[in-house]
XYZ file of C-alpha atoms in Angstrom:
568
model
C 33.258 7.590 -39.352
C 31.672 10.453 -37.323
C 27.523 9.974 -38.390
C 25.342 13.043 -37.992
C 22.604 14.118 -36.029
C 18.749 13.137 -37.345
C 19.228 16.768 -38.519
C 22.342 19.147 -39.004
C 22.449 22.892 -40.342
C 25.099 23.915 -41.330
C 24.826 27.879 -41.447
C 26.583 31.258 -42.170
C 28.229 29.523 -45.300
C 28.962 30.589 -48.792
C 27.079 27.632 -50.560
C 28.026 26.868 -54.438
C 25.075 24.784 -54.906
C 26.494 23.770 -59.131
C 22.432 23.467 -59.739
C 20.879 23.829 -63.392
C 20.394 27.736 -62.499
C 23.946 28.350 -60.864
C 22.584 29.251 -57.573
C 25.094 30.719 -54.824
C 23.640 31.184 -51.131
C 26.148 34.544 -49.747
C 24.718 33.791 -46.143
C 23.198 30.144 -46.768
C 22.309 27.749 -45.128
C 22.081 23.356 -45.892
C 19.705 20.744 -43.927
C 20.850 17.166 -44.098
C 19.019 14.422 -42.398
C 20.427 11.057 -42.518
C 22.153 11.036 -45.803
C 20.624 13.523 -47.686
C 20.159 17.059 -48.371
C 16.746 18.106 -47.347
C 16.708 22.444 -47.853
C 18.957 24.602 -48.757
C 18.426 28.869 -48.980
C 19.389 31.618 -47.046
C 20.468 31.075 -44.044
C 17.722 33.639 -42.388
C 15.141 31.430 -44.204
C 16.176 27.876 -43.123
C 17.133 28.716 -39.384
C 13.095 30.346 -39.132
C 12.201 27.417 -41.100
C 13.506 24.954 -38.507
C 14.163 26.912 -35.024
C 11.143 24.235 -33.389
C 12.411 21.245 -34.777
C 15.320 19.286 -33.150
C 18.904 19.892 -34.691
C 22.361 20.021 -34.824
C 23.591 23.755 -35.675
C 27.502 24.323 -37.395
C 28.334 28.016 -37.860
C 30.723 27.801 -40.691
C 31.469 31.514 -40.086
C 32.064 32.234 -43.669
C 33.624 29.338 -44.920
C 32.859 27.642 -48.568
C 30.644 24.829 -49.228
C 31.199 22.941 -52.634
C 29.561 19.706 -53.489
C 31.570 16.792 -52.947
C 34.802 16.708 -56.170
C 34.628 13.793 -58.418
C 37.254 12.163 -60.092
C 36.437 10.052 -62.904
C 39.737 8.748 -63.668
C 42.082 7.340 -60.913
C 44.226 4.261 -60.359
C 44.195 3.945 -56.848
C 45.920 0.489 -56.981
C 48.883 2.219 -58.435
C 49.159 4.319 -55.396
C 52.593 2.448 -54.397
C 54.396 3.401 -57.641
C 54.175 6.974 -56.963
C 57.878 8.228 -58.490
C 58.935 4.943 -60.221
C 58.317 6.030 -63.653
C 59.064 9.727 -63.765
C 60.886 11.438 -66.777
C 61.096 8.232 -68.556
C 59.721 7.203 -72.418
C 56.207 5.397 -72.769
C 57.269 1.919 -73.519
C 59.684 1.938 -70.548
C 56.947 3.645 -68.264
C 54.890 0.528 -69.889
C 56.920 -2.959 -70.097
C 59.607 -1.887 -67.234
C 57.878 -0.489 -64.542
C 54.230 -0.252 -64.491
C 52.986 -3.907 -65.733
C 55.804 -6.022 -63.423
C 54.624 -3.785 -60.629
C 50.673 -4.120 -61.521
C 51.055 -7.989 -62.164
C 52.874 -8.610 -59.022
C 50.392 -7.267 -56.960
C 48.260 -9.136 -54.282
C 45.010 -8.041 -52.932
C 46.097 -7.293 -49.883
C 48.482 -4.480 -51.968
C 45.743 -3.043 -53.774
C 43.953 -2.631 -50.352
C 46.826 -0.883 -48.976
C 47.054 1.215 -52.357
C 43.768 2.141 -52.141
C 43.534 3.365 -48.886
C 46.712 5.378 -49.011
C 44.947 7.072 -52.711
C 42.073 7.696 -50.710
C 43.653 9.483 -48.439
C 44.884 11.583 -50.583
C 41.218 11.945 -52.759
C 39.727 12.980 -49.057
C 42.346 15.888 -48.759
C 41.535 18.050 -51.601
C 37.673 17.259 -51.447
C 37.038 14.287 -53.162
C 34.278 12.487 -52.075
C 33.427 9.719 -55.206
C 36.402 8.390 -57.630
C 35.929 6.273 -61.155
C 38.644 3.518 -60.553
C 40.258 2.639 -63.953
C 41.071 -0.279 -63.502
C 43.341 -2.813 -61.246
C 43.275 -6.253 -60.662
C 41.445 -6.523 -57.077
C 38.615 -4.986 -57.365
C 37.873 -6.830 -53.932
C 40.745 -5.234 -52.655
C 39.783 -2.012 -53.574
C 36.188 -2.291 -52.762
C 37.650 -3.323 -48.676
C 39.468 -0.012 -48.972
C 36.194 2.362 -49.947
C 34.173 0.710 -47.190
C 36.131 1.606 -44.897
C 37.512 5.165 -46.226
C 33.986 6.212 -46.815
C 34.250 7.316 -50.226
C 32.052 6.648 -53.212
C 33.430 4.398 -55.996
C 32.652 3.288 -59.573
C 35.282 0.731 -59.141
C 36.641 -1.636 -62.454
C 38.907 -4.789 -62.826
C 41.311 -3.820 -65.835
C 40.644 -6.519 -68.752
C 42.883 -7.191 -71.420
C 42.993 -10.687 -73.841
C 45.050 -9.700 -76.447
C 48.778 -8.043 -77.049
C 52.491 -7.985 -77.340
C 54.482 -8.120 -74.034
C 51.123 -8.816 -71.599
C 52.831 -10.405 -67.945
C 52.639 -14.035 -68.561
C 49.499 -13.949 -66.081
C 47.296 -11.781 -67.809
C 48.278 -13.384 -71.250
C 47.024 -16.457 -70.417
C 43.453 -15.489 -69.269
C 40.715 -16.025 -72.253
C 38.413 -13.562 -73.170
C 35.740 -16.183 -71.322
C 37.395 -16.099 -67.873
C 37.781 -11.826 -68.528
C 33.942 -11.595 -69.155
C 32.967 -13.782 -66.362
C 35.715 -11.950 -63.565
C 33.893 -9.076 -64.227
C 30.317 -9.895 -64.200
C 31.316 -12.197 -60.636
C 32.880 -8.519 -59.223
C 29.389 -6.896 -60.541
C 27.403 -9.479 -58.611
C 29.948 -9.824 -55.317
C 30.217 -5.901 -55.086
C 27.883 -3.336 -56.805
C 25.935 -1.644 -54.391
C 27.396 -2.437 -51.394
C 28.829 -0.359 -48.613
C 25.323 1.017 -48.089
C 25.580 1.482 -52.128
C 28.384 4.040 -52.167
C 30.195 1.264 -54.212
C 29.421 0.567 -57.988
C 31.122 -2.060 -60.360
C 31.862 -1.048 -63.242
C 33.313 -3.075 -66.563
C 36.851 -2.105 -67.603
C 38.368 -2.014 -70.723
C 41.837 -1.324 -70.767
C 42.715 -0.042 -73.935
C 42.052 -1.152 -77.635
C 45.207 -2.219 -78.671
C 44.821 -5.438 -75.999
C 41.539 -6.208 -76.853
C 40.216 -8.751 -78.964
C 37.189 -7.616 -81.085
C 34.762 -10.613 -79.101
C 35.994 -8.431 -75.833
C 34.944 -5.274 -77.210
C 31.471 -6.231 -77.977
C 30.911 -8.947 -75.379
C 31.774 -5.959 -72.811
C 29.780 -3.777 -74.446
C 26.680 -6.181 -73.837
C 27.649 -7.176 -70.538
C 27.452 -3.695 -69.315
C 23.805 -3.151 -70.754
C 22.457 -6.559 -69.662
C 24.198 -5.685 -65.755
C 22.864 -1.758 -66.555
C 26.475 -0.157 -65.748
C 28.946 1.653 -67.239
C 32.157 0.935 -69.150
C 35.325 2.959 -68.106
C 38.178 2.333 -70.810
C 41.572 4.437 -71.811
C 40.536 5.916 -75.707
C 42.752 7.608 -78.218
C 46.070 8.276 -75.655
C 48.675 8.332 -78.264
C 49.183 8.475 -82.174
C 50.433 5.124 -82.405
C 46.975 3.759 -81.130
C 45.278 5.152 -84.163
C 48.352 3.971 -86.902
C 47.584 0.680 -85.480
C 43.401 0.498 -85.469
C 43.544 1.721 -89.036
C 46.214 -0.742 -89.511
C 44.805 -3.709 -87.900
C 40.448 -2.787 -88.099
C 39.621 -1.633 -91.101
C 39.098 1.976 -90.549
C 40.181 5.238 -91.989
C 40.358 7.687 -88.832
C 41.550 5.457 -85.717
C 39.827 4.385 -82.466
C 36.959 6.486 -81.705
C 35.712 6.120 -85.590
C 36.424 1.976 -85.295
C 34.401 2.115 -81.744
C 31.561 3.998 -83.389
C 31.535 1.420 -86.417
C 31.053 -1.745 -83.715
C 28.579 0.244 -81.856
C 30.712 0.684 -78.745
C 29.858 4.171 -77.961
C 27.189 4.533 -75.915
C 25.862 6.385 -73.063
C 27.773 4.656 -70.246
C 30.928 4.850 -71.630
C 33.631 6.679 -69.861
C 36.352 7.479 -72.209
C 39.458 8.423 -70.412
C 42.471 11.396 -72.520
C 40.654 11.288 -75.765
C 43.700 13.002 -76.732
C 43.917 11.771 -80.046
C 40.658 11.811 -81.959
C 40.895 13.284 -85.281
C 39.180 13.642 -88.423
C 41.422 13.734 -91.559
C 38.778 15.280 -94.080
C 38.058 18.617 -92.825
C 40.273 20.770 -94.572
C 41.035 24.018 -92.346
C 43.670 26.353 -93.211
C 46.590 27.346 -90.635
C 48.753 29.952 -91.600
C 50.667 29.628 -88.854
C 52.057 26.262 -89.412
C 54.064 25.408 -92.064
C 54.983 22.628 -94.251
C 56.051 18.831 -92.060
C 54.473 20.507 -89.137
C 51.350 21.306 -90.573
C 50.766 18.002 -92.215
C 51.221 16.036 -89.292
C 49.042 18.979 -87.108
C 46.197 17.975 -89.723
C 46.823 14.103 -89.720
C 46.264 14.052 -85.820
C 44.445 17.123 -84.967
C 42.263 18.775 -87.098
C 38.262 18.592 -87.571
C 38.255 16.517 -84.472
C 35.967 13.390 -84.763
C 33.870 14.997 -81.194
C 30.258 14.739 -82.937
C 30.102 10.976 -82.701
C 31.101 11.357 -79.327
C 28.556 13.789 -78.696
C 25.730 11.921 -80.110
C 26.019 8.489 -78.522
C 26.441 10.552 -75.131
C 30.319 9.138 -74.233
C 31.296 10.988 -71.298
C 35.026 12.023 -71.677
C 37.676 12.047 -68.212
C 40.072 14.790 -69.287
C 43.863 14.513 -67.230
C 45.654 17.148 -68.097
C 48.603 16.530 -65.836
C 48.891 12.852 -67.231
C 48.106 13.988 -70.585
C 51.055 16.702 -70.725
C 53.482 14.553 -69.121
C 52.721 11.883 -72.009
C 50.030 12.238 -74.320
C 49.523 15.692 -75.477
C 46.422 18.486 -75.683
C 43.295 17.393 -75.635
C 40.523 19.298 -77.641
C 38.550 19.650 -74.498
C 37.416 22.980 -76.228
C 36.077 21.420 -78.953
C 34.468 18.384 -77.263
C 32.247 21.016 -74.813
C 31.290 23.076 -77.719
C 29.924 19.959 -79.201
C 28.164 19.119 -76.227
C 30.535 16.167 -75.099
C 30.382 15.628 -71.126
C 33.631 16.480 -70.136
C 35.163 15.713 -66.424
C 38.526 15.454 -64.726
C 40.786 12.842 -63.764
C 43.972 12.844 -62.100
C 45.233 9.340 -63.694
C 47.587 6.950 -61.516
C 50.608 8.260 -59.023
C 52.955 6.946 -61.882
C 51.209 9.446 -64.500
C 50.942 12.140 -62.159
C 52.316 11.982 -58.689
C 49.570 14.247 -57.650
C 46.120 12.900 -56.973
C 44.544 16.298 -56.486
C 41.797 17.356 -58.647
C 42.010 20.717 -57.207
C 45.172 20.871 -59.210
C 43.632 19.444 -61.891
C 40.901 22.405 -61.737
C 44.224 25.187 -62.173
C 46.095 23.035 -64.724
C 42.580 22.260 -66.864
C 42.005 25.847 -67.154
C 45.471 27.210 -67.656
C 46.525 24.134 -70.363
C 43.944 24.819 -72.552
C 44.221 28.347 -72.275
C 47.491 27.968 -73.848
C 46.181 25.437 -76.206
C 44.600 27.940 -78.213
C 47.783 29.647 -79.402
C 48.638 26.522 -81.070
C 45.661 25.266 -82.462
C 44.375 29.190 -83.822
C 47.306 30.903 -83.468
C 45.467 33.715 -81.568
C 45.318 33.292 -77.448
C 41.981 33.208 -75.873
C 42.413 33.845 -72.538
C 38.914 33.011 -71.960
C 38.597 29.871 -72.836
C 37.237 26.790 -70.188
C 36.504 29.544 -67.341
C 36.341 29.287 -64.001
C 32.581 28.345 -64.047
C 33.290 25.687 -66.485
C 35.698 23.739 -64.878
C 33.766 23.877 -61.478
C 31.136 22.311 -63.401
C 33.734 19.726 -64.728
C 34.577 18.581 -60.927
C 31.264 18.660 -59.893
C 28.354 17.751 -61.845
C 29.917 16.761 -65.454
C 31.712 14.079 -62.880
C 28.633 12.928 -61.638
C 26.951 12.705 -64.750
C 30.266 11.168 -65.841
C 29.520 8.046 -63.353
C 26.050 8.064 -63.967
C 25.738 9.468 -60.674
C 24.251 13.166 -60.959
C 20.707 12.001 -59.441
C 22.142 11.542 -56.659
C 24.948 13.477 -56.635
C 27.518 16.285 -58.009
C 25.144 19.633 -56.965
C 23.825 20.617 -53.574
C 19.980 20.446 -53.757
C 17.289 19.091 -52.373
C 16.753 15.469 -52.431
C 20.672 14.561 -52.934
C 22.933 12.609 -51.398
C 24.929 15.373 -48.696
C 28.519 14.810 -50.232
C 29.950 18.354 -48.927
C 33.305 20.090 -49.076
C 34.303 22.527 -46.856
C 36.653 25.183 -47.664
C 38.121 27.962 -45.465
C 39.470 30.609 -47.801
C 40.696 33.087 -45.191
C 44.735 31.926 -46.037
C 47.242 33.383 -47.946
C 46.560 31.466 -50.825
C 43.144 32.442 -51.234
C 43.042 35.927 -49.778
C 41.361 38.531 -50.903
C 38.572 36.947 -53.166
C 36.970 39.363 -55.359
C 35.804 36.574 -57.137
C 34.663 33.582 -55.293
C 34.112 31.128 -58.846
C 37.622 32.271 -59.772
C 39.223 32.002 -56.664
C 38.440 28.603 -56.232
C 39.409 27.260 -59.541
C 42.653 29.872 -59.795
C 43.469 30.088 -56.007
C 42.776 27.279 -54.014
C 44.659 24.492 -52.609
C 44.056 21.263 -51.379
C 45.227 22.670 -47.829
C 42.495 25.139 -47.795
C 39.749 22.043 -47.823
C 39.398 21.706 -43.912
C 36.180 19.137 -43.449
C 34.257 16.810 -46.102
C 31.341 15.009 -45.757
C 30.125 11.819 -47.617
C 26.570 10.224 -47.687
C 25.895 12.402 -44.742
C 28.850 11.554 -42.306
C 32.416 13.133 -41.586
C 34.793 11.678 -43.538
C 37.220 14.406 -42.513
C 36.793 17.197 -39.981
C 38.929 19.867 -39.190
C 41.702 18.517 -41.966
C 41.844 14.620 -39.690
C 40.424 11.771 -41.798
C 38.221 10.290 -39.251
C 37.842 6.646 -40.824
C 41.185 5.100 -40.841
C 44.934 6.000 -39.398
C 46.745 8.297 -41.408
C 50.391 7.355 -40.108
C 49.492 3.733 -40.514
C 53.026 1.792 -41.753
C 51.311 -0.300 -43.857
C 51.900 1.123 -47.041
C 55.473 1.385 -46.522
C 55.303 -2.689 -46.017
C 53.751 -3.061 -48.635
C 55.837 -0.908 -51.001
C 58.690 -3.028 -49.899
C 57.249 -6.057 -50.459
C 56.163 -5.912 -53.884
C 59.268 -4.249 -54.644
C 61.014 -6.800 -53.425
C 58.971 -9.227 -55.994
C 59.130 -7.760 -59.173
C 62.249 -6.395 -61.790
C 61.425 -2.602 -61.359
C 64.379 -2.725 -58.585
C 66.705 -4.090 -61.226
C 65.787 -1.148 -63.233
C 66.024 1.637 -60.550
C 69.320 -0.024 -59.397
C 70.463 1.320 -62.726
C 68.861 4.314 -62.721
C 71.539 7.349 -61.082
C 68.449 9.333 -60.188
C 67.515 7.068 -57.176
C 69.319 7.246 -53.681
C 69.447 5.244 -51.147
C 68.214 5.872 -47.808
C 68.741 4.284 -44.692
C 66.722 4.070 -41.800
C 67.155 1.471 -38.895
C 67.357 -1.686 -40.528
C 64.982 -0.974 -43.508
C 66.688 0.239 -46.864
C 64.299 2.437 -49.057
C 64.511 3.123 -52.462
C 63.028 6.816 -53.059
C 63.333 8.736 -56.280
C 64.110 11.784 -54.113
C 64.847 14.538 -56.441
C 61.488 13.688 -58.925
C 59.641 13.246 -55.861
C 60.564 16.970 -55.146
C 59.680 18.178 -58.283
C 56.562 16.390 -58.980
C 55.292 15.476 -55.319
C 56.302 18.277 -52.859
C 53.745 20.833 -52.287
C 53.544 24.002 -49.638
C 52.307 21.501 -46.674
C 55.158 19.842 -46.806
C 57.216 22.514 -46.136
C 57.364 22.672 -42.197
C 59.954 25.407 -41.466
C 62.303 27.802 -43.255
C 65.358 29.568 -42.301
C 66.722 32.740 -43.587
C 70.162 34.356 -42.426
C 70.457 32.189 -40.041
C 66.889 32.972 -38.437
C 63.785 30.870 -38.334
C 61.761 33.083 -39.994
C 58.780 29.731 -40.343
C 59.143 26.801 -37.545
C 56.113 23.898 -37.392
C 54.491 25.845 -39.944
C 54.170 29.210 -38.012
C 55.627 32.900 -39.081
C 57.259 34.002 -36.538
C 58.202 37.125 -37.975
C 54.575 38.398 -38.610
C 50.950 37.834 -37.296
C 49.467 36.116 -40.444
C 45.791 37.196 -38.840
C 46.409 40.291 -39.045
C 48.135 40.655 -42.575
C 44.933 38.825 -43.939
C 42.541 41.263 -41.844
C 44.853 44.554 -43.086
C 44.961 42.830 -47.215
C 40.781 42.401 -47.076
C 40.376 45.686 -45.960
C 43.237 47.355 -48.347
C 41.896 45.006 -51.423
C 38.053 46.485 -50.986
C 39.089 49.990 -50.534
C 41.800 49.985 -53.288
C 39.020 48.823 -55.484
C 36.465 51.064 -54.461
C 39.038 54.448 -55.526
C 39.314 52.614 -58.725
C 35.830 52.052 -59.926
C 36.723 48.173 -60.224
C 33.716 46.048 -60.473
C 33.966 42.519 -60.799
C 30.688 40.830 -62.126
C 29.194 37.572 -60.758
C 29.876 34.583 -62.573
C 26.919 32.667 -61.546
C 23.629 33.516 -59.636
C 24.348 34.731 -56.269
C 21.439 34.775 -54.173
């Protein structure tokens, strides 16, 4: 980990700061000093400010600062499924695949797992992650020591259900309440407090009522939060009404044991509903309708809203399995909504930069079926910045510290060069970010005031370490999921020396492969792309010519494009 100077500028930057008046530096300028931010302005004003004092001076030349991303829903010990569980039903995603791999887990697994998430979270700008749950938090909390990163790390509880690994069905509620206040005192605050415990709640349907509520008071007596899966599916709210004694499903039986509270983190929150409200919709029509209104209409957000739940919306999880979320709804109450990515076997991708495009987009199209109008403004580009950023941090119960670049905060930076093909031109910096960027335009990021990547190299472990790939084998090796895949035509079998890998190839193309991975391309014979580089064209140059083009093009056209936030 690469620490800074006593004091480093970092100049001639475009600064998003995400503060309460949406301030954005054109030419700006950001002073941190050990681990915090201590000014921030113009870049004319800060270098006058401090040209007698001692410092380090970065010319970004440019180049985008963001505060650090925040995740606030992420299974980084489920790192090592990634493509195990693609394009196949819940309960086989469930029983088949995910609990025999999560229960044959060691420590040392979840280590690995972690490290090769984080690696990932680093790459498109992540700097602090909400773990949902695993079942080494130790592991875990090795891994974001020595990534760098900032955690809100869980152990995932459960005492009660059908088909629970004969391991976790056998621990009491007791020896689940006291795991998880020994992880609070072993681990929270440590790693120069960039770590937090935090208690973990699985999901209702495995919890006994006596977990719910000894949880609950746990986390308030240890003054932490509670991270826990809420309303994922339909069937979750049959059976509470079933089973509890309720009328409307989770979120209203929660509310009625006093569960929601400030420090809960509610991850999907796809299924919260309110079956009173009585709102026409022409536009659907008889079965459809009915079961529209059972699940979906007059969502139950208010409660939410008052007790101050924060919600983790996943919208790549959620449309792969769970359905539309009425993220809409819950900001218009005043719900705090952030993003999650979920686990590598929910989404493959742990990018919440694709997160930010798919948040936007989804719910976009969302509107069309819940108003049967579109509303192509809905969640804007400001909005979901302010999802990644600061709604995270408040999310984790960190935005005092962090999730905004200002004075007095922790310096958890991004840096972003836009000047690619995939970003250029930018009319519109807040949109361009949100609509345009990728996680290979994120070239440096900064955590608690040190380098945890620089130049697009993680400086704080080994990439190309082979570990994972050990350990991947190893708990395959352990658990039923290869009986499963040995069935399963989609998988092929690759060999290499004397190790044989199982790989999901063609899902991993689909749902894994992005544009960095494509290395060189060949067209009539020709390279036309080798090692990354057009050989056909100076890129440079086409970038320098489309700038210059865009501007003038929308200078003849009288094409102004207003300013989402406050640019200073």
């Amino acid at each position: 980990m690469e620490a800074t100077n006593p004091i480093l500028i970092l100049n001639n930057a475009i600064i998003v700061t995400m503060d309460s008046h949406d301030h954005v530096f054109v030419d700006g300028a950001i002073v941190i000093q050990h681990n915090s931010i201590i000014a921030i302005g113009k870049s004319i004003d800060i270098l006058t400010q401090f040209t007698s004092i001692s410092h380090q001076l970065i010319d970004l030349r440019g180049q985008i600062l963001l505060p650090g991303l925040i995740n606030t829903h992420v299974h980084t010990s489920q790192q090592l499924a990634r493509g195990i569980a693609d394009d196949v039903d819940l309960l086989t995603w469930l029983h088949d695949r995910i609990w025999p791999y999560e229960s044959n887990m060691t420590e040392e697994d979840s280590f690995i797992s972690t490290l090769l998430c984080g690696i990932e979270l680093i790459h498109s700008g992540v700097t602090c992650f909400a773990e949902a749950g695993g079942q080494y938090v130790s592991g875990m909390a090795s891994a974001v020591e020595v990534l760098g990163l900032r955690a809100c790390l869980a152990e995932s509880i459960m005492d009660y259900g059908e088909g629970l690994p004969a391991s976790w069905a056998a621990r009491t509620t007791e020896e689940c309440i006291k795991s998880q206040k020994d992880l609070f005192m072993k681990h929270h605050n440590t790693a120069d407090g960039r770590i937090k415990v935090w208690l973990g709640i699985r999901q209702i349907m495995n919890s006994t009522d006596r977990l719910l509520t000894e949880t609950r008071d746990a986390a308030k007596e240890l003054e932490t939060g509670i991270h826990m899966h809420i309303a994922e599916i339909p069937y979750e709210n049959q059976l509470i009404v079933e089973t509890r004694g309720v009328d409307n499903g989770t979120v209203t039986y929660l509310e009625k044991i006093k569960f929601l509270q400030n420090n809960l983190l509610a991850a999907h929150t796809v299924w919260v509903n309110e079956k009173e409200m009585d709102v026409k919709m022409p536009f659907l029509h008889g079965d459809l309708e009915e079961i529209y209104k059972e699940q979906h209409e007059g969502f139950k957000v208010d409660c939410l809203a008052k007790a101050g739940v924060k919600v983790s919306h996943c919208p790549a999880a959620a449309m792969r399995m769970l359905g539309f979320a009425p993220i809409k709804e819950m900001l218009s109450a005043g719900v705090c909504v952030s993003l999650g990515t979920d686990g590598a076997p929910s989404n493959n991708r742990m990018s919440i930069v694709d997160e930010m495009y798919l948040a936007s987009l989804i719910n976009k199209g969302r509107e069309v079926f819940s108003t049967g109008t579109t509303d192509p403004t809905a969640l804007p580009a400001e909005t979901i910045l302010k999802m990644a950023t600061i709604n995270g941090a408040k999310s984790v119960l960190w935005d005092k510290e962090i999730g905004s670049l200002e004075v007095g905060k922790k310096a958890d930076i991004v840096v972003i060069n836009p000047s690619s093909w995939s970003m250029m031109p930018i009319h519109d910096c807040i949109s361009s970010l949100v609509y345009c960027m990728r996680t290979e335009n994120i070239v440096s990021v900064m955590c608690n005031g040190c380098w945890i990547m620089k130049d697009k190299k993680i400086l704080t472990i080994d990439e190309g370490s082979s570990r994972s790939k050990e350990a991947h084998q190893q708990l395959w090796s352990s658990t039923r999921i290869n009986d499963a895949l040995d069935a399963d035509p989609g998988y092929l079998y690759l060999h290499h020396k004397k190790m044989q890998a199982k790989w999901r190839i063609i899902s991993s193309l689909v749902y894994c492969m992005r544009t960095e991975n494509i290395v060189s391309v060949m067209c009539n014979g020709c390279w036309i792309m080798k090692d990354k580089k057009i050989l056909t064209i100076d890129e440079e140059e086409v970038l320098s010519m489309a700038k210059h083009a865009s501007a003038e093009l929308l200078k003849r056209a009288g094409i102004q494009i207003p300013n989402r936030m406050n640019f200073v």
